[in-house]
Amino acid sequence: GDEGLTAARRLLAGAVATEPGLLRSDRDDMAVGAVVWAVAKGNDLVGSNRPVRASAIQELAGLRSSPGQRGAAFAYAVGGVASRYGRAAWMYGNQPDVIPLGSPDLLLGRFRHRLIVTRDLALQLRARTPVAG
C-alpha cells in the first residue's frame, strides 16, 4: 500500500544519501527487491510464519536469488546496525525477527503500534517487579 511505498522511498533515499555506491552495483530489479525486502523485514512482514515470503518478493522483482543480502546492506546504510541473516546481533529469544531500520518513519503504522504496546507492557511489568537485593 501507500504506507509501504512511502517507507520504501524513504529507505532508498536515506540509504543512497548515506552510501551512494549502493546503487552503482545493482540492476534496477535487484535494488527494488532489496529495498522492498528491507522495509518488509524491518516491519516483521517477511520470514517464518509471516505474511510475506522472501521468495514472493524475489519472484515479483524477477530476481534469481533472494534479495535479503542486498536488502540488509540498504537497511545497514540507514540503521547502522549490522545484522546476520536478517537478525540483529543484539536480538535473541522470541523477539520479532526484524532488521533494524534506524528510524520510526520507516515503520508501518501497525508495526509501530505493536512496538509501542510491547514497550508499555514491559514498562508496566518493570514498575511492578521488586528490585533485587
PDB file of C-alpha atoms in Angstrom:
ATOM      1  CA  GLY A   1       0.000   0.000   0.000  1.00  0.00           C
ATOM      2  CA  ASP A   2       0.853   3.673   0.074  1.00  0.00           C
ATOM      3  CA  GLU A   3       2.415   3.452   3.531  1.00  0.00           C
ATOM      4  CA  GLY A   4       4.802   0.730   2.360  1.00  0.00           C
ATOM      5  CA  LEU A   5       5.695   2.646  -0.783  1.00  0.00           C
ATOM      6  CA  THR A   6       6.462   5.737   1.271  1.00  0.00           C
ATOM      7  CA  ALA A   7       8.663   3.727   3.640  1.00  0.00           C
ATOM      8  CA  ALA A   8      10.482   2.137   0.675  1.00  0.00           C
ATOM      9  CA  ARG A   9      11.080   5.532  -0.936  1.00  0.00           C
ATOM     10  CA  ARG A  10      12.386   6.940   2.352  1.00  0.00           C
ATOM     11  CA  LEU A  11      14.657   3.942   2.907  1.00  0.00           C
ATOM     12  CA  LEU A  12      16.057   4.162  -0.621  1.00  0.00           C
ATOM     13  CA  ALA A  13      16.653   7.922  -0.372  1.00  0.00           C
ATOM     14  CA  GLY A  14      18.277   7.603   3.061  1.00  0.00           C
ATOM     15  CA  ALA A  15      20.456   4.660   2.080  1.00  0.00           C
ATOM     16  CA  VAL A  16      21.701   6.294  -1.108  1.00  0.00           C
ATOM     17  CA  ALA A  17      22.363   9.575   0.702  1.00  0.00           C
ATOM     18  CA  THR A  18      24.466   7.685   3.261  1.00  0.00           C
ATOM     19  CA  GLU A  19      26.141   5.281   0.830  1.00  0.00           C
ATOM     20  CA  PRO A  20      25.807   6.465  -2.791  1.00  0.00           C
ATOM     21  CA  GLY A  21      27.705   3.412  -4.034  1.00  0.00           C
ATOM     22  CA  LEU A  22      24.827   1.109  -3.101  1.00  0.00           C
ATOM     23  CA  LEU A  23      23.113   1.652  -6.449  1.00  0.00           C
ATOM     24  CA  ARG A  24      26.190   1.543  -8.628  1.00  0.00           C
ATOM     25  CA  SER A  25      26.484  -2.212  -8.345  1.00  0.00           C
ATOM     26  CA  ASP A  26      22.789  -3.072  -8.624  1.00  0.00           C
ATOM     27  CA  ARG A  27      20.476  -3.568 -11.518  1.00  0.00           C
ATOM     28  CA  ASP A  28      17.167  -1.774 -11.021  1.00  0.00           C
ATOM     29  CA  ASP A  29      15.314  -5.027 -10.297  1.00  0.00           C
ATOM     30  CA  MET A  30      17.848  -6.001  -7.631  1.00  0.00           C
ATOM     31  CA  ALA A  31      17.621  -2.614  -5.934  1.00  0.00           C
ATOM     32  CA  VAL A  32      13.810  -2.736  -5.965  1.00  0.00           C
ATOM     33  CA  GLY A  33      13.723  -6.246  -4.497  1.00  0.00           C
ATOM     34  CA  ALA A  34      16.331  -5.326  -1.876  1.00  0.00           C
ATOM     35  CA  VAL A  35      14.521  -2.176  -0.738  1.00  0.00           C
ATOM     36  CA  VAL A  36      11.120  -3.890  -0.601  1.00  0.00           C
ATOM     37  CA  TRP A  37      12.639  -6.803   1.342  1.00  0.00           C
ATOM     38  CA  ALA A  38      14.372  -4.432   3.809  1.00  0.00           C
ATOM     39  CA  VAL A  39      11.167  -2.491   4.520  1.00  0.00           C
ATOM     40  CA  ALA A  40       9.175  -5.717   4.873  1.00  0.00           C
ATOM     41  CA  LYS A  41      11.823  -7.318   7.114  1.00  0.00           C
ATOM     42  CA  GLY A  42      12.080  -4.158   9.218  1.00  0.00           C
ATOM     43  CA  ASN A  43       8.328  -4.292   9.791  1.00  0.00           C
ATOM     44  CA  ASP A  44       8.186  -8.016  10.676  1.00  0.00           C
ATOM     45  CA  LEU A  45       6.374  -8.928   7.456  1.00  0.00           C
ATOM     46  CA  VAL A  46       8.954 -11.306   5.942  1.00  0.00           C
ATOM     47  CA  GLY A  47      10.163 -14.553   7.431  1.00  0.00           C
ATOM     48  CA  SER A  48       8.980 -17.702   9.058  1.00  0.00           C
ATOM     49  CA  ASN A  49       5.238 -17.568   9.832  1.00  0.00           C
ATOM     50  CA  ARG A  50       4.991 -14.046   8.425  1.00  0.00           C
ATOM     51  CA  PRO A  51       2.521 -12.804   5.789  1.00  0.00           C
ATOM     52  CA  VAL A  52       5.133 -12.363   3.022  1.00  0.00           C
ATOM     53  CA  ARG A  53       7.662 -14.887   1.763  1.00  0.00           C
ATOM     54  CA  ALA A  54      11.037 -13.586   0.601  1.00  0.00           C
ATOM     55  CA  SER A  55      10.575 -15.789  -2.457  1.00  0.00           C
ATOM     56  CA  ALA A  56       7.445 -13.787  -3.352  1.00  0.00           C
ATOM     57  CA  ILE A  57       9.480 -10.566  -3.395  1.00  0.00           C
ATOM     58  CA  GLN A  58      12.159 -12.363  -5.380  1.00  0.00           C
ATOM     59  CA  GLU A  59       9.613 -13.565  -7.909  1.00  0.00           C
ATOM     60  CA  LEU A  60       7.821 -10.216  -8.256  1.00  0.00           C
ATOM     61  CA  ALA A  61      11.130  -8.411  -8.819  1.00  0.00           C
ATOM     62  CA  GLY A  62      12.217 -11.057 -11.321  1.00  0.00           C
ATOM     63  CA  LEU A  63      15.330 -11.996  -9.353  1.00  0.00           C
ATOM     64  CA  ARG A  64      17.277 -15.250  -9.495  1.00  0.00           C
ATOM     65  CA  SER A  65      18.350 -15.075  -5.847  1.00  0.00           C
ATOM     66  CA  SER A  66      16.910 -13.808  -2.583  1.00  0.00           C
ATOM     67  CA  PRO A  67      17.007 -10.034  -2.097  1.00  0.00           C
ATOM     68  CA  GLY A  68      17.936 -10.490   1.575  1.00  0.00           C
ATOM     69  CA  GLN A  69      21.666  -9.882   1.386  1.00  0.00           C
ATOM     70  CA  ARG A  70      21.337  -6.702  -0.668  1.00  0.00           C
ATOM     71  CA  GLY A  71      18.365  -5.646   1.454  1.00  0.00           C
ATOM     72  CA  ALA A  72      20.491  -5.982   4.586  1.00  0.00           C
ATOM     73  CA  ALA A  73      23.030  -3.586   3.025  1.00  0.00           C
ATOM     74  CA  PHE A  74      20.299  -0.991   2.415  1.00  0.00           C
ATOM     75  CA  ALA A  75      18.996  -1.428   5.969  1.00  0.00           C
ATOM     76  CA  TYR A  76      22.504  -1.100   7.393  1.00  0.00           C
ATOM     77  CA  ALA A  77      23.018   2.127   5.457  1.00  0.00           C
ATOM     78  CA  VAL A  78      20.011   3.749   7.169  1.00  0.00           C
ATOM     79  CA  GLY A  79      20.030   1.901  10.505  1.00  0.00           C
ATOM     80  CA  GLY A  80      23.722   1.473  11.140  1.00  0.00           C
ATOM     81  CA  VAL A  81      23.216  -1.832  12.945  1.00  0.00           C
ATOM     82  CA  ALA A  82      24.998  -4.831  11.481  1.00  0.00           C
ATOM     83  CA  SER A  83      22.908  -7.920  11.137  1.00  0.00           C
ATOM     84  CA  ARG A  84      23.428 -11.553  10.346  1.00  0.00           C
ATOM     85  CA  TYR A  85      20.878 -13.441   8.298  1.00  0.00           C
ATOM     86  CA  GLY A  86      18.339 -10.661   8.871  1.00  0.00           C
ATOM     87  CA  ARG A  87      18.538 -10.779  12.681  1.00  0.00           C
ATOM     88  CA  ALA A  88      20.444  -8.079  14.511  1.00  0.00           C
ATOM     89  CA  ALA A  89      23.275  -9.309  16.724  1.00  0.00           C
ATOM     90  CA  TRP A  90      21.579  -7.887  19.844  1.00  0.00           C
ATOM     91  CA  MET A  91      18.363  -9.858  19.305  1.00  0.00           C
ATOM     92  CA  TYR A  92      17.619 -13.201  20.859  1.00  0.00           C
ATOM     93  CA  GLY A  93      14.745 -15.358  22.032  1.00  0.00           C
ATOM     94  CA  ASN A  94      11.167 -14.797  20.926  1.00  0.00           C
ATOM     95  CA  GLN A  95      11.564 -11.239  19.761  1.00  0.00           C
ATOM     96  CA  PRO A  96      10.418 -10.252  16.276  1.00  0.00           C
ATOM     97  CA  ASP A  97      12.818 -11.336  13.556  1.00  0.00           C
ATOM     98  CA  VAL A  98      13.281  -7.849  12.162  1.00  0.00           C
ATOM     99  CA  ILE A  99      16.166  -5.949  10.700  1.00  0.00           C
ATOM    100  CA  PRO A 100      16.722  -2.552  12.355  1.00  0.00           C
ATOM    101  CA  LEU A 101      15.914   0.343  10.051  1.00  0.00           C
ATOM    102  CA  GLY A 102      17.042   3.072  12.425  1.00  0.00           C
ATOM    103  CA  SER A 103      14.092   5.433  12.073  1.00  0.00           C
ATOM    104  CA  PRO A 104      10.419   5.303  13.042  1.00  0.00           C
ATOM    105  CA  ASP A 105       9.410   6.900   9.734  1.00  0.00           C
ATOM    106  CA  LEU A 106      10.410   3.621   8.042  1.00  0.00           C
ATOM    107  CA  LEU A 107       7.975   1.630  10.160  1.00  0.00           C
ATOM    108  CA  LEU A 108       4.428   0.905   9.116  1.00  0.00           C
ATOM    109  CA  GLY A 109       1.697   2.049  11.479  1.00  0.00           C
ATOM    110  CA  ARG A 110       0.646  -1.444  12.582  1.00  0.00           C
ATOM    111  CA  PHE A 111       4.180  -2.493  13.492  1.00  0.00           C
ATOM    112  CA  ARG A 112       4.952   0.831  15.180  1.00  0.00           C
ATOM    113  CA  HIS A 113       1.773   0.386  17.257  1.00  0.00           C
ATOM    114  CA  ARG A 114       2.832  -3.162  18.168  1.00  0.00           C
ATOM    115  CA  LEU A 115       6.220  -1.889  19.354  1.00  0.00           C
ATOM    116  CA  ILE A 116       4.621   0.813  21.486  1.00  0.00           C
ATOM    117  CA  VAL A 117       2.184  -1.635  23.089  1.00  0.00           C
ATOM    118  CA  THR A 118       5.030  -4.059  23.824  1.00  0.00           C
ATOM    119  CA  ARG A 119       7.142  -1.258  25.304  1.00  0.00           C
ATOM    120  CA  ASP A 120       4.268  -0.104  27.508  1.00  0.00           C
ATOM    121  CA  LEU A 121       3.681  -3.648  28.773  1.00  0.00           C
ATOM    122  CA  ALA A 122       7.391  -4.019  29.557  1.00  0.00           C
ATOM    123  CA  LEU A 123       7.393  -0.720  31.465  1.00  0.00           C
ATOM    124  CA  GLN A 124       4.337  -1.794  33.469  1.00  0.00           C
ATOM    125  CA  LEU A 125       5.991  -5.102  34.302  1.00  0.00           C
ATOM    126  CA  ARG A 126       9.192  -3.355  35.353  1.00  0.00           C
ATOM    127  CA  ALA A 127       7.225  -0.989  37.593  1.00  0.00           C
ATOM    128  CA  ARG A 128       5.570  -3.964  39.352  1.00  0.00           C
ATOM    129  CA  THR A 129       8.744  -6.022  39.720  1.00  0.00           C
ATOM    130  CA  PRO A 130      10.570  -5.593  43.025  1.00  0.00           C
ATOM    131  CA  VAL A 131      14.216  -4.614  42.835  1.00  0.00           C
ATOM    132  CA  ALA A 132      16.536  -7.497  43.707  1.00  0.00           C
ATOM    133  CA  GLY A 133      18.949  -7.096  46.567  1.00  0.00           C
TER     134      GLY A 133
END
